[in-house]
Every structure is written in C-alpha cells, then in structure tokens.
C-alpha cells in the first residue's frame, strides 16, 4: 500500500465523523504535490493538521477541509462569505458587525473599480454580502466586496427582504452540495432569492411576503431534521399555501 493511499484512508476515516480538539486528521508528510485549504476548526502544526474545536470533520472537493460545529458566535476565517451589518463609517473604511468577537472593517476601495471618486455610501444598518480576506485573532477582520479575481460577483448590498440569524452549523448545511433538501423542495414550488452567510445569517427575498415567511420558517425549522424530514416539513408548509 502506498503512503498516499494510506493518507487518503486516514482522512476518509475522519470525514463526516465527530472530532475533538487534539485529533490529528491530516498528515501532510504523506501528501505529495497537493495544496489543501483549511477552514474553521483546524490548525497546522508542522506536517500535522489537528482539530481545535469539537464538531464534524468535513471535506469538499477538491481540497478543502474544515470542522463543522454549531455555534451562535462566529469565528472569522479567510475566504468565508458572510452577511455583515454596517454600524459606522470612517474616512477609509466601514465598520461592520459580522457576529464575530470584534467588528470587521471594509475598506472603501474594496469594491470593483473602487476609487476615491466613487466611494459607496452605506447607511448604518445596511446589510452587506461580503468576503473575509484577513482573519487574525489579534486584529479586526478585513472584508471585501470582490471575489478573488477583483470582480463584484454577487457581493454588495442586500436590499429589501428579510434577514434572520441562525447557528453557524445551519448556515453550512444550507450552503452544502448537493443542495440541502429543504431548499431543494422549496425551490421546486416557490420563486425566491437567498443569501447565506457562514456567520449564521440568512437573507430571504421574494415578490410575496408570504413566500418570505414560508421560506424563513422552513429554514429555521430544518436544523435538527434529517434530509427526509426536511422534505416532509417543506411539503406540509407548501400544502398550506395551496389550500
């Protein structure tokens, strides 16, 4: 058996399993010519990738690993997409609440084509869909309204709609692939927009207020349900609309 297959087997035994701080889930010394991305809950010590918070060890192709746990407080991680609320504006940046230990800052130039002449104007309370570009325990996180290529993509202000808070575990479930059962079921019958932040915030918008309510309630009720239970719950809610 090769070292690479041994490493793959070791990682596979942890994927989707509960892990606790101290567990070594990846051994980099057995991996050749591979680059991996570490998400929340993991730390690198030399060649060992170890767990720093309890939860489920997750893997998404091609190369990202993280520990999924359900918390109310969000711990910022680079490349996370989050929903932030503007709490203040300064000359060079906006101060944004992302449910983390400290406020994050969004530079006024962190927008596609951003210059001093076209600085965006956000009122206090504005809801933004943003990306975390730096995250250090000793510093305020830095945000951006651009993707890695410098394009605005889907980032920016979210107007109208309804925003509610949930656990970080539910947020990750909503963003999982394939599409989580509750969103798949709702999407077959209803037309709506949704933005999910890994910091435990969800924004829903639709032409009909009743649709916003149905979708929001279905999502909030889905966290403790299995995939089959989510579908049944969503179908019952949809039946009430048709009655």
C-alpha positions as a printed Julia matrix, in Angstrom:
243×3 Matrix{Float64}:
   0.0    0.0    0.0
   1.43   3.39  -0.93
   1.8    6.25   1.53
  -0.66   8.32  -0.45
  -3.37   5.67  -0.23
  -2.64   5.29   3.47
  -3.06   9.04   3.96
  -6.3    9.03   1.98
  -7.62   6.17   4.08
  -6.74   8.0    7.29
  -8.51  11.16   6.15
 -11.53   9.19   4.97
 -11.98   7.64   8.41
 -12.45  11.12   9.91
 -14.63  12.71   7.23
 -18.21  13.27   8.46
 -17.23  11.94  11.87
 -17.22  13.76  15.22
 -13.77  15.03  16.17
 -12.42  16.73  19.28
  -9.53  19.13  19.94
  -6.21  17.33  19.58
  -7.28  14.86  16.9
  -4.81  14.76  14.0
  -6.94  14.43  10.88
  -4.42  15.03   8.07
  -0.71  14.14   7.84
   0.92  16.42   5.27
   4.13  14.37   5.21
   2.31  11.63   3.3
   0.87  14.01   0.7
   2.86  14.9   -2.4
   2.26  17.78  -4.83
  -1.03  18.72  -3.21
  -2.28  22.04  -1.89
  -5.07  21.96   0.66
  -7.29  24.68   2.12
  -8.05  24.75   5.83
 -11.33  26.1    7.1
 -12.52  26.78  10.62
 -11.68  24.45  13.49
  -8.33  23.25  12.15
  -4.72  24.23  12.82
  -1.43  23.29  11.2
   1.46  22.22  13.43
   4.31  21.23  11.14
   3.03  18.38   8.99
   0.05  17.68  11.23
  -3.4   19.2   10.72
  -5.13  19.0   14.07
  -8.55  19.86  15.43
  -9.01  22.9   17.69
 -12.78  22.74  18.25
 -15.24  19.88  18.54
 -17.59  19.13  15.67
 -17.83  17.11  12.47
 -14.8   16.87  10.2
 -15.82  17.88   6.68
 -14.21  17.7    3.26
 -15.27  19.27  -0.05
 -13.62  18.59  -3.38
 -11.08  19.24  -4.49
  -9.07  20.13  -1.42
 -10.87  21.94   1.43
 -11.14  20.63   5.0
 -12.92  22.13   7.99
 -14.66  21.27  11.25
 -18.38  21.94  11.2
 -19.87  22.87  14.52
 -22.97  24.71  15.56
 -22.33  27.96  17.43
 -24.07  31.27  17.9
 -20.79  33.2   17.9
 -18.89  33.21  14.63
 -15.1   32.89  14.39
 -13.9   34.63  11.18
 -11.95  32.55   8.66
 -10.3   33.7    5.44
 -12.45  33.2    2.31
 -15.66  32.85   4.31
 -18.65  34.61   2.78
 -20.7   36.39   5.44
 -23.59  38.79   5.94
 -22.5   41.96   7.72
 -24.37  44.92   9.13
 -22.82  48.38   8.78
 -22.5   50.02  12.21
 -20.34  53.04  11.36
 -18.38  54.67   8.54
 -14.93  56.26   8.64
 -12.87  58.09   6.06
 -11.11  54.94   4.88
 -13.45  52.1    5.82
 -16.82  50.94   7.05
 -17.13  49.18  10.4
 -19.21  46.03  10.02
 -20.76  43.63  12.52
 -20.27  40.02  11.35
 -21.21  38.33  14.66
 -17.53  37.84  15.48
 -15.53  38.69  18.6
 -14.77  42.14  17.16
 -16.05  44.44  14.44
 -14.67  43.93  10.93
 -13.59  46.71   8.61
 -14.46  47.05   4.94
 -12.08  49.41   3.1
 -13.87  51.99   0.95
 -11.76  50.84  -2.01
 -12.59  47.13  -1.59
 -15.13  47.26  -4.41
 -14.79  46.52  -8.13
 -13.37  49.63  -9.78
 -13.22  51.37  -6.41
 -11.62  54.83  -6.38
 -11.74  57.85  -4.11
 -14.21  59.44  -6.51
 -16.83  56.71  -6.34
 -16.82  55.64  -2.72
 -20.09  53.82  -1.94
 -22.43  55.31   0.62
 -23.92  52.85   3.1
 -26.25  53.93   5.85
 -25.89  52.47   9.33
 -27.92  49.26   9.37
 -27.25  48.37   5.72
 -26.92  44.62   5.12
 -23.93  43.53   3.02
 -22.85  40.24   1.49
 -19.05  40.24   1.81
 -15.95  38.06   1.8
 -13.42  37.72   4.63
  -9.93  38.45   3.27
  -7.9   38.55   6.5
  -8.62  36.99   9.87
  -6.2   37.21  12.78
  -7.16  36.69  16.44
  -5.23  39.84  17.4
  -6.68  42.09  14.7
 -10.05  43.14  13.35
 -11.05  41.04  10.34
 -10.88  42.69   6.92
 -13.68  42.32   4.38
 -14.08  42.81   0.65
 -16.97  43.21  -1.79
 -14.97  41.48  -4.53
 -14.13  37.89  -5.35
 -10.55  36.64  -5.66
 -10.35  37.98  -9.23
 -11.37  41.52  -8.25
 -14.91  41.26  -9.61
 -18.02  42.3   -7.7
 -19.67  38.93  -8.47
 -22.59  38.51  -6.07
 -21.13  40.7   -3.32
 -22.59  44.0   -2.21
 -25.64  45.47  -0.51
 -28.76  43.35   0.02
 -31.89  45.46  -0.31
 -35.38  44.69   0.92
 -36.04  41.12   2.01
 -35.78  39.69   5.5
 -32.67  38.72   7.44
 -32.65  36.31  10.37
 -29.93  34.74  12.47
 -29.25  31.04  12.99
 -26.41  28.79  14.1
 -23.24  28.5   12.02
 -23.98  24.8   11.59
 -27.29  25.55   9.89
 -25.58  28.07   7.6
 -23.09  25.46   6.44
 -25.88  22.95   5.85
 -27.7   25.47   3.63
 -24.52  26.01   1.6
 -23.69  22.33   1.24
 -23.6   20.48  -2.09
 -25.69  18.86  -3.35
 -28.43  21.36  -2.45
 -29.83  20.69   1.02
 -33.3   19.03   0.95
 -35.26  21.94   2.42
 -34.04  24.43  -0.21
 -34.43  21.89  -3.0
 -38.06  21.23  -2.03
 -38.95  24.91  -1.65
 -37.24  25.84  -4.91
 -39.47  23.47  -6.9
 -42.61  25.37  -5.91
 -41.55  28.88  -4.93
 -39.53  31.69  -6.5
 -37.22  33.45  -4.06
 -33.71  34.85  -3.55
 -31.47  33.75  -0.72
 -28.05  34.74   0.59
 -26.43  32.64   3.31
 -23.51  33.81   5.42
 -21.22  31.35   7.15
 -21.54  33.59  10.2
 -25.08  32.39  10.88
 -27.15  34.96   8.99
 -29.64  34.27   6.23
 -31.36  36.78   3.9
 -34.51  35.85   2.0
 -36.34  37.97  -0.57
 -39.37  37.31  -2.77
 -42.18  39.16  -4.51
 -44.69  37.87  -1.97
 -44.26  38.49   1.78
 -45.97  35.14   2.44
 -43.25  33.39   0.43
 -40.55  35.08   2.54
 -42.29  33.88   5.7
 -42.71  30.31   4.46
 -39.08  30.01   3.32
 -37.68  31.6    6.51
 -39.77  29.38   8.79
 -38.87  26.25   6.84
 -35.16  27.03   7.1
 -35.29  27.79  10.83
 -37.22  24.55  11.49
 -34.83  22.37   9.48
 -31.67  22.34  11.59
 -32.46  19.29  13.71
 -34.2   17.34  10.92
 -32.85  14.64   8.64
 -32.98  15.09   4.88
 -36.22  13.1    4.59
 -37.78  15.02   7.48
 -36.83  18.33   5.86
 -38.64  17.37   2.66
 -41.77  16.29   4.56
 -41.8   19.5    6.6
 -41.34  21.67   3.48
 -44.12  19.83   1.64
 -46.53  20.38   4.53
 -45.78  24.1    4.54
 -46.3   24.29   0.77
 -49.63  22.49   1.07
 -50.88  25.2    3.4
 -50.23  27.81   0.73
 -52.26  25.89  -1.81
 -55.23  25.33   0.48
